C-alpha positions as YAML, in Angstrom:
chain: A
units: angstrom
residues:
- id: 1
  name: UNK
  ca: [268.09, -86.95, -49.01]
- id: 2
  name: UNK
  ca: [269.64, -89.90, -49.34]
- id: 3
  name: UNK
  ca: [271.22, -92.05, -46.02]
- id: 4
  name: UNK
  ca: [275.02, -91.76, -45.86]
- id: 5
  name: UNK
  ca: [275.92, -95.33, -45.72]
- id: 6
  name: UNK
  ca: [274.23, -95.93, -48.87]
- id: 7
  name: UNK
  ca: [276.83, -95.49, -51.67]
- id: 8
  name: UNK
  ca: [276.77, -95.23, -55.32]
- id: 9
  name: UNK
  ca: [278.26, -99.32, -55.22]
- id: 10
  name: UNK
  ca: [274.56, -99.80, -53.85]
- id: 11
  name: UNK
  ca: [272.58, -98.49, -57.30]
- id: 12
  name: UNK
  ca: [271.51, -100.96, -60.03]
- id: 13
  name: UNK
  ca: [268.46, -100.06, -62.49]
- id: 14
  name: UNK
  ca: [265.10, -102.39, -62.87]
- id: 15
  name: UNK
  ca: [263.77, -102.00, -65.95]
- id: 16
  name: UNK
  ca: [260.05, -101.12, -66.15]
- id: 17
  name: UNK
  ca: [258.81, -103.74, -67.86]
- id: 18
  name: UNK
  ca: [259.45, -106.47, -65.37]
- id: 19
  name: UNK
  ca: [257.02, -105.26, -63.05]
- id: 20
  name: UNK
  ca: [254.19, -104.33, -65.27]
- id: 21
  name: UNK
  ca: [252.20, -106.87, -64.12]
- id: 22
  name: UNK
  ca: [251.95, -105.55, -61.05]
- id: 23
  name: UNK
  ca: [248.36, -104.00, -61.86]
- id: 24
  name: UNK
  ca: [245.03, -103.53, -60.42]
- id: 25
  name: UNK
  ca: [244.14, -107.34, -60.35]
- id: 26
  name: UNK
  ca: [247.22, -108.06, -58.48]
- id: 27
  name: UNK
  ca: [246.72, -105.50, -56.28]
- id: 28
  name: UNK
  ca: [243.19, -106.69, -55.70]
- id: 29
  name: UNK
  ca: [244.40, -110.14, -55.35]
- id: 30
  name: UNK
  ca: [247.07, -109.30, -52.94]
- id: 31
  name: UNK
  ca: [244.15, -107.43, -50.50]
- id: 32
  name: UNK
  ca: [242.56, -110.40, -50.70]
- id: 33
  name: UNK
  ca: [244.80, -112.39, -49.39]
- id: 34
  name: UNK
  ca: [246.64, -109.99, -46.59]
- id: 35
  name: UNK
  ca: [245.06, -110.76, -43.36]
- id: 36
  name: UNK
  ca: [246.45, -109.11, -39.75]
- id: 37
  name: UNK
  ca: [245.92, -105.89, -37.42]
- id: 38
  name: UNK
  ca: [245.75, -102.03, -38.43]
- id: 39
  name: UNK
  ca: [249.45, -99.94, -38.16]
- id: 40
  name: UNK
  ca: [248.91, -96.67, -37.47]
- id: 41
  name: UNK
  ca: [246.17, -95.31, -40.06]
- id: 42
  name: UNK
  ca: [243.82, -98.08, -38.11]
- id: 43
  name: UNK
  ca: [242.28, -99.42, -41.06]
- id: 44
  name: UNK
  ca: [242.81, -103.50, -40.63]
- id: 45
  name: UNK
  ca: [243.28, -106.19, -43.22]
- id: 46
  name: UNK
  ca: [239.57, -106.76, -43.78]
- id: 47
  name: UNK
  ca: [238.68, -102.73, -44.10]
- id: 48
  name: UNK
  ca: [241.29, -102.51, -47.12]
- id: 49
  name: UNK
  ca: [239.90, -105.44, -48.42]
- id: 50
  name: UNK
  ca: [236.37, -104.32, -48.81]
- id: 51
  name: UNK
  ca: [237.82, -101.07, -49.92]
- id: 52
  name: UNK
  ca: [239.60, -102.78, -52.85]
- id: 53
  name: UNK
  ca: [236.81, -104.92, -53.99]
- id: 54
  name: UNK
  ca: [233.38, -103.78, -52.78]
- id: 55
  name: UNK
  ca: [233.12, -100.14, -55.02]
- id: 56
  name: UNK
  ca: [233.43, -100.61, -58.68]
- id: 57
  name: UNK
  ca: [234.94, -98.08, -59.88]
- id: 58
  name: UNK
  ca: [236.49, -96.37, -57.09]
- id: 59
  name: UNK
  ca: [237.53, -99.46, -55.80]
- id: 60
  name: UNK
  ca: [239.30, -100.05, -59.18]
- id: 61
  name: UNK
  ca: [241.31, -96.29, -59.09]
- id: 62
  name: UNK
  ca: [242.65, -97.44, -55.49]
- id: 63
  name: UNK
  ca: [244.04, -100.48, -56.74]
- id: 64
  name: UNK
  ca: [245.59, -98.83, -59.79]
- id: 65
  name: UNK
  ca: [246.51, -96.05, -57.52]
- id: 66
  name: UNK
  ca: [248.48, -98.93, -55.54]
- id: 67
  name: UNK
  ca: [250.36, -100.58, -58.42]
- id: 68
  name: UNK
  ca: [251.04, -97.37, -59.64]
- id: 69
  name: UNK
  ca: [252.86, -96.88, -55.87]
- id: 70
  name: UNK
  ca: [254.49, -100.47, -56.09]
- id: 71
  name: UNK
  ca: [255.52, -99.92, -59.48]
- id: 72
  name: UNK
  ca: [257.90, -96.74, -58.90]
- id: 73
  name: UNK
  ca: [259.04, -97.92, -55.64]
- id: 74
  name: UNK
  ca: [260.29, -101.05, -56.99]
- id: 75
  name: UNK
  ca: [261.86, -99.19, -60.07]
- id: 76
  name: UNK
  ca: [263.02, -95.43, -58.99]
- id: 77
  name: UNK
  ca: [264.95, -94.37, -56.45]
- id: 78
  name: UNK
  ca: [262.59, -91.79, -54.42]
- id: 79
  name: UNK
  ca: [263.16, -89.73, -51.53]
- id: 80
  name: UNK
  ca: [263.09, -91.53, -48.15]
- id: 81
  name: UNK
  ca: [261.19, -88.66, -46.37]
- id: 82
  name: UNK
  ca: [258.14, -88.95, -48.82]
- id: 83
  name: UNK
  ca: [257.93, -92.49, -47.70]
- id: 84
  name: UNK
  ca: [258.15, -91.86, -43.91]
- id: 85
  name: UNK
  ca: [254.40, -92.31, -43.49]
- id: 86
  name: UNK
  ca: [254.20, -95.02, -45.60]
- id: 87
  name: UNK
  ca: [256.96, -97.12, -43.52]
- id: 88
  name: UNK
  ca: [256.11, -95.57, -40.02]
- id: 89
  name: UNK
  ca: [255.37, -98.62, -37.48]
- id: 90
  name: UNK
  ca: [252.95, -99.07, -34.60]
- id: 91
  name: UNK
  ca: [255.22, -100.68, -32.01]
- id: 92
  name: UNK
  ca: [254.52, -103.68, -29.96]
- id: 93
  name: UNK
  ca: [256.45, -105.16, -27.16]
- id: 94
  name: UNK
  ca: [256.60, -108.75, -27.01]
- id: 95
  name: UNK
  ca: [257.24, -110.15, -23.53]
- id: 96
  name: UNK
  ca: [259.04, -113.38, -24.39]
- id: 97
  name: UNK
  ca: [259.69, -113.97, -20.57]
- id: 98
  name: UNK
  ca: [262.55, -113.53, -20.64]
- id: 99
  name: UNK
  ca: [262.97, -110.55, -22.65]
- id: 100
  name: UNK
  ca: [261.48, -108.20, -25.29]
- id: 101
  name: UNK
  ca: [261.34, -108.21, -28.68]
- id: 102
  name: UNK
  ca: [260.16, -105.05, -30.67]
- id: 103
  name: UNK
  ca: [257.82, -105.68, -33.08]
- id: 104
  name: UNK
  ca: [256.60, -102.88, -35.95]
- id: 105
  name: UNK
  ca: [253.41, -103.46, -37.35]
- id: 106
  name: UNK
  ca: [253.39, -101.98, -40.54]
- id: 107
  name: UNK
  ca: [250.74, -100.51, -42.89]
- id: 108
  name: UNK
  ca: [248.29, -102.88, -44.13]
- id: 109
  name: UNK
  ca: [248.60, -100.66, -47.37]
- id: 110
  name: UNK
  ca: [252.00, -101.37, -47.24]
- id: 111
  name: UNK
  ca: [251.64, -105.04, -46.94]
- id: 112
  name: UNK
  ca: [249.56, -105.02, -50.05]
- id: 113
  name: UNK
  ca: [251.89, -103.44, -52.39]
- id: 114
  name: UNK
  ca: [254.59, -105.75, -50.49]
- id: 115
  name: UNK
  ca: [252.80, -109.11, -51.63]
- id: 116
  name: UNK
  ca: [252.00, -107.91, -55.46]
- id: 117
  name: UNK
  ca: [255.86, -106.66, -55.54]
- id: 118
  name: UNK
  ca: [256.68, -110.13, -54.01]
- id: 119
  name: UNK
  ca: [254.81, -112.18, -56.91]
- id: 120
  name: UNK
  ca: [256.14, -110.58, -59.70]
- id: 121
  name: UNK
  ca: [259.90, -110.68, -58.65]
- id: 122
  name: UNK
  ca: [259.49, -114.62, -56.60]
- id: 123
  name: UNK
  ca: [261.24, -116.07, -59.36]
- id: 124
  name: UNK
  ca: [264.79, -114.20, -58.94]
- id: 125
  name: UNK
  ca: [264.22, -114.94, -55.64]
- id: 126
  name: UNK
  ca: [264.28, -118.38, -55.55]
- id: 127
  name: UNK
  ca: [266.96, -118.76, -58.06]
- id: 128
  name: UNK
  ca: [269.24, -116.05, -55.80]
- id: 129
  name: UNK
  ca: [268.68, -117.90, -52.74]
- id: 130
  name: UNK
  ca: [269.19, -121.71, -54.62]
- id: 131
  name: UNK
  ca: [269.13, -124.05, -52.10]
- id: 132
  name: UNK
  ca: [271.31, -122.29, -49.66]
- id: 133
  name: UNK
  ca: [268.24, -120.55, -47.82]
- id: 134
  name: UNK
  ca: [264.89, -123.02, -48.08]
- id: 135
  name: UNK
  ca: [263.07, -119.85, -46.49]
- id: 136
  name: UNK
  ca: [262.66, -117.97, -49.90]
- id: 137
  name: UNK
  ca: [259.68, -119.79, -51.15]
- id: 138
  name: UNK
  ca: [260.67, -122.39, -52.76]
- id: 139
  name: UNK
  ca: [258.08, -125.26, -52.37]
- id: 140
  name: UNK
  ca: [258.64, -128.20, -50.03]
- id: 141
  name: UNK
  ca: [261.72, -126.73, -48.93]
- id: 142
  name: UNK
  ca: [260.92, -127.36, -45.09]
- id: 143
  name: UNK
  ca: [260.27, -130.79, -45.83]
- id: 144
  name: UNK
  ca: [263.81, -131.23, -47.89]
- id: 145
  name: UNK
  ca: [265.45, -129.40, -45.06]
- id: 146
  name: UNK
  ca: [264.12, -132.01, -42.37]
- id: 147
  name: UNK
  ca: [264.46, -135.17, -44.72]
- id: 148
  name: UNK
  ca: [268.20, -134.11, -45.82]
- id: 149
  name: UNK
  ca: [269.14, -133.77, -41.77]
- id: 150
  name: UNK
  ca: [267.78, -137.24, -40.99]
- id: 151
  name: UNK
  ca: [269.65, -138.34, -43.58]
- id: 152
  name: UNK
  ca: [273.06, -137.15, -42.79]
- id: 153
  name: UNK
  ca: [272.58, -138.08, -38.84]
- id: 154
  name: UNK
  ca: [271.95, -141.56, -40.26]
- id: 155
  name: UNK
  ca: [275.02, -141.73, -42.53]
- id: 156
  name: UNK
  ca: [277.55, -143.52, -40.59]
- id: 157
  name: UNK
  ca: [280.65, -141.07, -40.91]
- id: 158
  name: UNK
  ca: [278.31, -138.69, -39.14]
- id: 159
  name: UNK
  ca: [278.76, -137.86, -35.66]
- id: 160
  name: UNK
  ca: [276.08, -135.76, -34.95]
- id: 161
  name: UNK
  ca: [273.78, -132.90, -35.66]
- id: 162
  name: UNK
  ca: [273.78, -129.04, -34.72]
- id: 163
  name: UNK
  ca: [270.93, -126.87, -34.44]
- id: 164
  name: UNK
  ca: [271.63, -122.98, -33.87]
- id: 165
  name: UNK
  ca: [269.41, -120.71, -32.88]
- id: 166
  name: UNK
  ca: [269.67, -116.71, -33.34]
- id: 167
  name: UNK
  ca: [268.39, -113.63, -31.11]
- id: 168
  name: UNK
  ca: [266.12, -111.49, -32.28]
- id: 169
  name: UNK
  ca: [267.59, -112.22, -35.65]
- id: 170
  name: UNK
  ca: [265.24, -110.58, -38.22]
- id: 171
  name: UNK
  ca: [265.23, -107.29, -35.69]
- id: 172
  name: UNK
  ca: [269.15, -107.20, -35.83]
- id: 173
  name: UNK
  ca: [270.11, -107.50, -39.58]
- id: 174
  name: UNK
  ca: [272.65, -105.49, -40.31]
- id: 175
  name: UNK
  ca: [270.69, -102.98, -43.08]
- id: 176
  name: UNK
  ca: [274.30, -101.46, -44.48]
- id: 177
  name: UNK
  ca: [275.91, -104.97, -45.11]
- id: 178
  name: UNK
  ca: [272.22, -106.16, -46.23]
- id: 179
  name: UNK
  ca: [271.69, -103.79, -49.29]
- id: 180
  name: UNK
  ca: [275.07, -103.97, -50.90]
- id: 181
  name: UNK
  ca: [274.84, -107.85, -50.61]
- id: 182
  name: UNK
  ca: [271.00, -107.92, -52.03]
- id: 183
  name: UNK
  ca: [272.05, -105.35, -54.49]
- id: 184
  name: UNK
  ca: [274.48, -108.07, -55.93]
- id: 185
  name: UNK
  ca: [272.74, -111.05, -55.57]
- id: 186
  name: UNK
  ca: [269.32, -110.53, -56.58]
- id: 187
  name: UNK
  ca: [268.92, -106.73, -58.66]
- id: 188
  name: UNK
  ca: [265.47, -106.61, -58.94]
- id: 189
  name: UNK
  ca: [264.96, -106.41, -55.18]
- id: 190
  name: UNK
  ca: [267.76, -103.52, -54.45]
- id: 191
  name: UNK
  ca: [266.03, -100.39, -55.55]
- id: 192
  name: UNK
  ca: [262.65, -101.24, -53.48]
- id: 193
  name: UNK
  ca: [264.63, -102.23, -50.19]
- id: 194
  name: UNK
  ca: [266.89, -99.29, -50.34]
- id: 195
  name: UNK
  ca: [263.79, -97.29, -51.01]
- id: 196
  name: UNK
  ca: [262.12, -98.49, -47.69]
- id: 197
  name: UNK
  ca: [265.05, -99.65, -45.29]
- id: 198
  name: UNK
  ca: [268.02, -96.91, -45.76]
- id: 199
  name: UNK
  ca: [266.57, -94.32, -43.67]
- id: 200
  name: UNK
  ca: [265.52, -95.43, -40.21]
- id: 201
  name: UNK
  ca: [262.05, -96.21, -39.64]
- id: 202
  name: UNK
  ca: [259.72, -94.43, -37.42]
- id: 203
  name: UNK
  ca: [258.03, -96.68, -34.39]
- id: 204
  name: UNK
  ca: [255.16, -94.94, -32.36]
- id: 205
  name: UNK
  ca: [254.16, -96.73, -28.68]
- id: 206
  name: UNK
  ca: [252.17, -95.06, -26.12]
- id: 207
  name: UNK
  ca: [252.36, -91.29, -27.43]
- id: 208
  name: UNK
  ca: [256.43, -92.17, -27.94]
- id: 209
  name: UNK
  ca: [258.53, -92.61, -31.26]
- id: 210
  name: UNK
  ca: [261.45, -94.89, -31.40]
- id: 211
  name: UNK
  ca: [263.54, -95.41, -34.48]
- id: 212
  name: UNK
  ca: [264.36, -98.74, -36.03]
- id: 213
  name: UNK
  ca: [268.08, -98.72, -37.49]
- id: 214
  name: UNK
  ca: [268.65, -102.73, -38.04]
- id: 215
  name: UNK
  ca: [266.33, -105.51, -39.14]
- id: 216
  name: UNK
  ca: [263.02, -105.55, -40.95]
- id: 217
  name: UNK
  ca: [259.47, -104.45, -40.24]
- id: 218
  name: UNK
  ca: [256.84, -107.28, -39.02]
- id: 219
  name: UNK
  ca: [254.44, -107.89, -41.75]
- id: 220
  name: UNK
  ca: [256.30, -106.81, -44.38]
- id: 221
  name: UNK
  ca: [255.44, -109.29, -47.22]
- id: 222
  name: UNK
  ca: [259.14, -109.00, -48.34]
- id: 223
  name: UNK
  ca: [261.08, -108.95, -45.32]
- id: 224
  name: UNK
  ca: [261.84, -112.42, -45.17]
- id: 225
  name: UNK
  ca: [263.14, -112.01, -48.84]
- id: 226
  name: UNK
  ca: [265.58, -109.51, -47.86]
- id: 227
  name: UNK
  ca: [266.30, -111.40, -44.70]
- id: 228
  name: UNK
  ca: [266.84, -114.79, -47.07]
- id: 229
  name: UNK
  ca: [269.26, -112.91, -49.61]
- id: 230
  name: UNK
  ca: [271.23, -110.86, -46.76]
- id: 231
  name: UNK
  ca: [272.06, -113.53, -44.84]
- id: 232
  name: UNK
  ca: [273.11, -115.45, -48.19]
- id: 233
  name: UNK
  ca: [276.96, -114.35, -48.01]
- id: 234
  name: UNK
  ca: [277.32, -115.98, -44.55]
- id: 235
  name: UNK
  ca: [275.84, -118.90, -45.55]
- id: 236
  name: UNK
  ca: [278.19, -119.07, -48.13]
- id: 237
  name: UNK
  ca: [281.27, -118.68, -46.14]
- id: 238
  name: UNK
  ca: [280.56, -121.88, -44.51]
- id: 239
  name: UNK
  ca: [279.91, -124.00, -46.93]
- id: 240
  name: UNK
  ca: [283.21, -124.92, -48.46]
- id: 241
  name: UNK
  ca: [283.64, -126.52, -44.68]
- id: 242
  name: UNK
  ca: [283.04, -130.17, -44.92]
- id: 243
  name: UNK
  ca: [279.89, -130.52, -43.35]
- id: 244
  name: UNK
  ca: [276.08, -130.37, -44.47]
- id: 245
  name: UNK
  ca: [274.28, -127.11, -43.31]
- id: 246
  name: UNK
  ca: [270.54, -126.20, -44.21]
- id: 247
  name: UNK
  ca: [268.82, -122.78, -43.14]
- id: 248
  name: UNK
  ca: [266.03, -122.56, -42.65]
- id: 249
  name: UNK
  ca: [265.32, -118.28, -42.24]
- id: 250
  name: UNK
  ca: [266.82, -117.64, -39.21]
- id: 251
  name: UNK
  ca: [267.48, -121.53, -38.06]
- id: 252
  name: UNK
  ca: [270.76, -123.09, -39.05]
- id: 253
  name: UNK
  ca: [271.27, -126.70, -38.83]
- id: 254
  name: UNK
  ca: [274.56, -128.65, -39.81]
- id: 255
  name: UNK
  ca: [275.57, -132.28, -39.26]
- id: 256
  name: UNK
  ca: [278.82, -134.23, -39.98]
- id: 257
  name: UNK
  ca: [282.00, -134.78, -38.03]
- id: 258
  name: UNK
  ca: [282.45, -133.27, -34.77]
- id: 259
  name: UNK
  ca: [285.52, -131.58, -35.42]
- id: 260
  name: UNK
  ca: [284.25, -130.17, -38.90]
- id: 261
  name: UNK
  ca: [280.88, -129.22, -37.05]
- id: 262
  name: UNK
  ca: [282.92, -127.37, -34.15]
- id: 263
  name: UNK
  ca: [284.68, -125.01, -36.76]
- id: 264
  name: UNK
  ca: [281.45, -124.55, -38.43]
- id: 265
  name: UNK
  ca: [279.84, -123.34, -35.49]
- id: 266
  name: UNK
  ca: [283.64, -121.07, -34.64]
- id: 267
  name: UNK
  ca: [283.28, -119.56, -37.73]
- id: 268
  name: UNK
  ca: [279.10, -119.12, -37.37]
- id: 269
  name: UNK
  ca: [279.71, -117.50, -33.86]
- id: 270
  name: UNK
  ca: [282.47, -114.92, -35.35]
- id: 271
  name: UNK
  ca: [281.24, -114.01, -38.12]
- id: 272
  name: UNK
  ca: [277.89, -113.77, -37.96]
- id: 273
  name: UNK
  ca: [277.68, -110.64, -35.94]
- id: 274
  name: UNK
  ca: [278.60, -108.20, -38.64]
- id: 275
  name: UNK
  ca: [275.70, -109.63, -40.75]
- id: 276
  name: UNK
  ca: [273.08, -109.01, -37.79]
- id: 277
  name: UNK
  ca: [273.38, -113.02, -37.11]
- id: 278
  name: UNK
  ca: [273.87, -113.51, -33.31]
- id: 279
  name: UNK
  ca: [273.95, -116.99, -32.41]
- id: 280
  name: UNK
  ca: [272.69, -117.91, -29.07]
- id: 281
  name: UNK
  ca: [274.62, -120.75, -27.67]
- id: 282
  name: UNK
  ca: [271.88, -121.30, -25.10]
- id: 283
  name: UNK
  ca: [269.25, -121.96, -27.35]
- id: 284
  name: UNK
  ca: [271.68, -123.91, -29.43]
- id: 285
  name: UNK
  ca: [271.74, -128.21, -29.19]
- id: 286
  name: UNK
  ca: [274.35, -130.68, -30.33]
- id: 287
  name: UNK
  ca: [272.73, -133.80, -30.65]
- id: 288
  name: UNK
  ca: [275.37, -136.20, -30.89]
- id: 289
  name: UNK
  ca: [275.50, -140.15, -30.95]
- id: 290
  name: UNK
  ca: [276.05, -141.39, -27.52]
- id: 291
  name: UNK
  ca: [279.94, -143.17, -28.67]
- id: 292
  name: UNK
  ca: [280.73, -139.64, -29.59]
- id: 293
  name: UNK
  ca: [280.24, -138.05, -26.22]
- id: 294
  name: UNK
  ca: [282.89, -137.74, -24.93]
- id: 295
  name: UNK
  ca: [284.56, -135.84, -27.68]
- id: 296
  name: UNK
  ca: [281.76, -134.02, -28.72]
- id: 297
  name: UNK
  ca: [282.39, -132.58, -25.08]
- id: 298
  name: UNK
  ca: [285.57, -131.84, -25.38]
- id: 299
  name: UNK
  ca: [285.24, -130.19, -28.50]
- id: 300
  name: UNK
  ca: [282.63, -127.73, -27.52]
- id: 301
  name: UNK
  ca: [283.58, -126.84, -24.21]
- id: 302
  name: UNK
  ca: [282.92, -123.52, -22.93]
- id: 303
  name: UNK
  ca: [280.92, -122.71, -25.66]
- id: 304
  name: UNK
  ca: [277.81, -122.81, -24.13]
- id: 305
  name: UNK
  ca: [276.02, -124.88, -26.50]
- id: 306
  name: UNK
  ca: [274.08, -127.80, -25.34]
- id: 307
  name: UNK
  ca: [275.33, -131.54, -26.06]
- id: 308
  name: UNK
  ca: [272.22, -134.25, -25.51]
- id: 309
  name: UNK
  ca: [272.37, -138.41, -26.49]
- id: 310
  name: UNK
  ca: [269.80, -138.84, -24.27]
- id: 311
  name: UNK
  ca: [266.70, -141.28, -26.14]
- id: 312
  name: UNK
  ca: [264.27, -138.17, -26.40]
- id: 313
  name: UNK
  ca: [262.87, -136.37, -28.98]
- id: 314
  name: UNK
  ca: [263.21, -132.47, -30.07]
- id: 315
  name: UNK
  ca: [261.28, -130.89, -32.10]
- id: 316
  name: UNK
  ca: [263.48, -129.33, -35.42]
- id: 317
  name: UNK
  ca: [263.78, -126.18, -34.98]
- id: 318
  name: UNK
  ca: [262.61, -125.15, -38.55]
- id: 319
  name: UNK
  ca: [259.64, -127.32, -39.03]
- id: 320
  name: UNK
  ca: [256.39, -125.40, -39.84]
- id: 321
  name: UNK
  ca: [253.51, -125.34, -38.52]
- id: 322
  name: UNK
  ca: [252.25, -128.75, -40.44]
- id: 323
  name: UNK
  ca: [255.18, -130.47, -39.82]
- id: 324
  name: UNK
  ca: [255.11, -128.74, -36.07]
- id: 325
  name: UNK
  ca: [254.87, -132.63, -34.68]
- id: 326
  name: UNK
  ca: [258.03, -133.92, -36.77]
- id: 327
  name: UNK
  ca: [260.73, -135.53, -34.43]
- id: 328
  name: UNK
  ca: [264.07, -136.44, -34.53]
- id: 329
  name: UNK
  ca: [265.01, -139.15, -32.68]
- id: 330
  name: UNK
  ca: [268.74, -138.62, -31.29]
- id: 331
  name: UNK
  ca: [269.46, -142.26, -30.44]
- id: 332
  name: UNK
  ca: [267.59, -144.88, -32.20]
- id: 333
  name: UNK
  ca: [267.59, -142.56, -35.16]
- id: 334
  name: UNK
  ca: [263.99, -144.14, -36.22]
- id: 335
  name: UNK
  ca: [263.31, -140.19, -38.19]
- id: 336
  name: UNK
  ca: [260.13, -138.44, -38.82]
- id: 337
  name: UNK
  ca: [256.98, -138.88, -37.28]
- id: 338
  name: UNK
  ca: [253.86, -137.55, -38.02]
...
C-alpha cells in the first residue's frame, strides 16, 4: 500500500538495462568495501563480507541473490511493507552535549546493495547535482569549494564570507518535498528512494520502536545522494542573488557584499524549513573584513549569527578529513594551510 503523500506526479520508469551491471561482482565488490557495525540481524560488515567471498558457490548465489534485490528495487515500484525488514533501523542516541541526535543504523545488507546501486547510477548524479552541491561525488570538489571561497574573500569588492550551519540536517529532510524534487532532477534515483523512504521507517532501541518520518537512514550508501539532489531546488533559489555560494552537503558558505550576503542568508533562513534545511544562526559565522564592521553589524542584527574580524583562524566548515587542518585566515587573508 502505497504512502498517501506520494502521488502519481512522483512516478517515472528506469529502464532495465541501465542497471544490469549491477551483478554478482559488484555486489561482491561493494561487500568488500562496506565497513561499520551490525543493524538489527547482527551480522557486521566483516561477517557479510566473508559470506560474499569465502564459499564458492554459495557465496556466488548470495551475491546474485543481492543484485537480483538491487536490481528490482531500483527499477519497480514494490510494496513498502515487504521492505519493512529490510529498512528497519537499530537506533542510537548520540549525546552531542548539548542535545541528541537519532541515528539508524541500517542493514549491512542494505548498505551493500546501496553502494552497487550507487556505482552504476554516480554518473546522473554528478551531472544532476553540477556544481551546485560538491557533496555528490564529484572528485576534488572539497578542495574547489575551499579554493573558490579564498578566492572571493580576497577579491576586493568582497566584504566578507558566511558560513551556515544546519541542525540535524540529514535527520530533518523533508521526504514529501524530497521525492518529487529527485524524481525531476535525477530519474534514475526516484523509483529506489520512493521504494525505501515513502513509508516511515521502523527504529528499535532498548526493546522500543520509534518511527522515522523525515531525513535519511545512517549508513545508507545513497543517502547523501538523495540528500545532495533534495536540497538542489533551494540551492537554486539563491543563486540568481549576486553573491558566490558553495555547499558543501549540509554546509553552506557564501561570500560577497554584505548587503547581498544578508538577503542570502533572509532568504536561506525562510525558506529552508520546508525543505528540512534549518539553519542554526548560532553555529553560523560572518567573517567579515575589519573596515566592514560596522555595517556588517548593522546588517545582521538580531539574527543571531556570529560576526568575527578578529586575526584568528577557523577551520571551514566543509573541509574533510585530509584537508581537516585547512585555515582561513579572516584578516591577513594569507589562505590555506596545510
Amino acid at each position: 500500500m502505497e504512502s498517501p503523500w506520494v502521488s502519481p506526479m512522483c512516478r517515472t520508469s528506469t529502464h532495465p538495462v541501465l542497471l544490469d551491471c549491477i551483478d554478482g561482482a559488484a555486489i561482491r565488490s561493494s561487500a568488500v568495501r562496506t565497513n561499520g557495525s551490525a543493524g538489527l540481524s547482527g551480522l557486521d560488515a566483516i561477517g557479510w563480507k566473508r559470506l560474499c567471498t569465502s564459499f564458492a558457490n554459495p557465496s556466488s548465489d548470495l551475491c546474485n541473490s543481492l543484485a537480483l534485490v538491487a536490481r528490482r528495487l531500483s527499477t519497480i515500484y514494490v510494496d513498502p511493507a515487504g521492505l519493512t525488514p529490510l529498512v528497519a533501523c537499530r537506533l542510537i542516541a548520540l549525546d552531542k552535549c548539548p542535545g541528541v541526535t537519532p541515528i539508524g543504523v541500517g542493514k549491512t545488507s542494505r548498505r551493500i546493495i546501496s553502494k552497487a546501486i550507487l556505482t552504476a547510477i554516480m554518473p546522473d548524479i554528478q551531472e544532476s547535482a553540477g556544481s551546485f552541491q560538491l557533496r555528490a561525488g564529484q572528485q576534488t570538489g572539497s578542495e574547489a569549494a575551499v579554493h573558490a571561497m579564498h578566492q572571493i574573500f580576497d577579491d576586493p569588492n568582497s566584504q566578507g564570507v558566511l558560513l551556515v550551519d544546519a541542525t540535524n540536517a540529514f535527520t530533518t529532510l523533508n521526504r514529501r518535498a524530497a521525492l518529487p524534487n529527485i524524481n525531476s532532477l535525477c530519474p534514475s534515483l526516484a523509483i529506489v528512494f520512493t521504494n525505501t523512504y515513502r513509508s516511515d521507517v521502523q527504529l528499535h532501541i532498548n526493546g522500543e520502536t520509534f518511527y522515522s518520518c523525515e531525513g535519511m537512514t545512517q549508513g545508507d550508501s545513497l543517502a547523501m545522494a538523495m540528500y545532495a539532489i533534495g536540497i538542489l531546488p533551494l540551492i537554486q533559489q539563491l543563486n540568481p542573488l549576486p553573491d558566490t555560494q558553495a555547499w558543501f552537503a549540509d554546509d553552506a558558505t557564501a561570500g560577497g557584499q554584505i548587503q547581498h550576503l544578508h538577503e542570502w542568508w533572509t532568504r536561506l533562513y525562510t525558506s529552508g524549513p520546508s525543505f528540512g534545511y534549518h539553519a542554526n544562526p548560532a553555529k553560523t559565522w560572518f567573517i567579515v573584513k575589519e573596515e566592514h564592521l560596522p555595517s556588517a553589524k548593522a546588517a545582521f542584527a538580531n539574527t543571531g549569527v556570529n560576526i568575527t574580524t578578529q586575526s584568528a583562524t577557523w577551520v571551514l566548515p566543509w573541509a574533510p578529513n585530509h584537508l581537516s587542518k585547512a585555515m582561513f585566515d579572516v584578516r591577513s587573508v594569507n589562505g590555506l594551510t596545510q
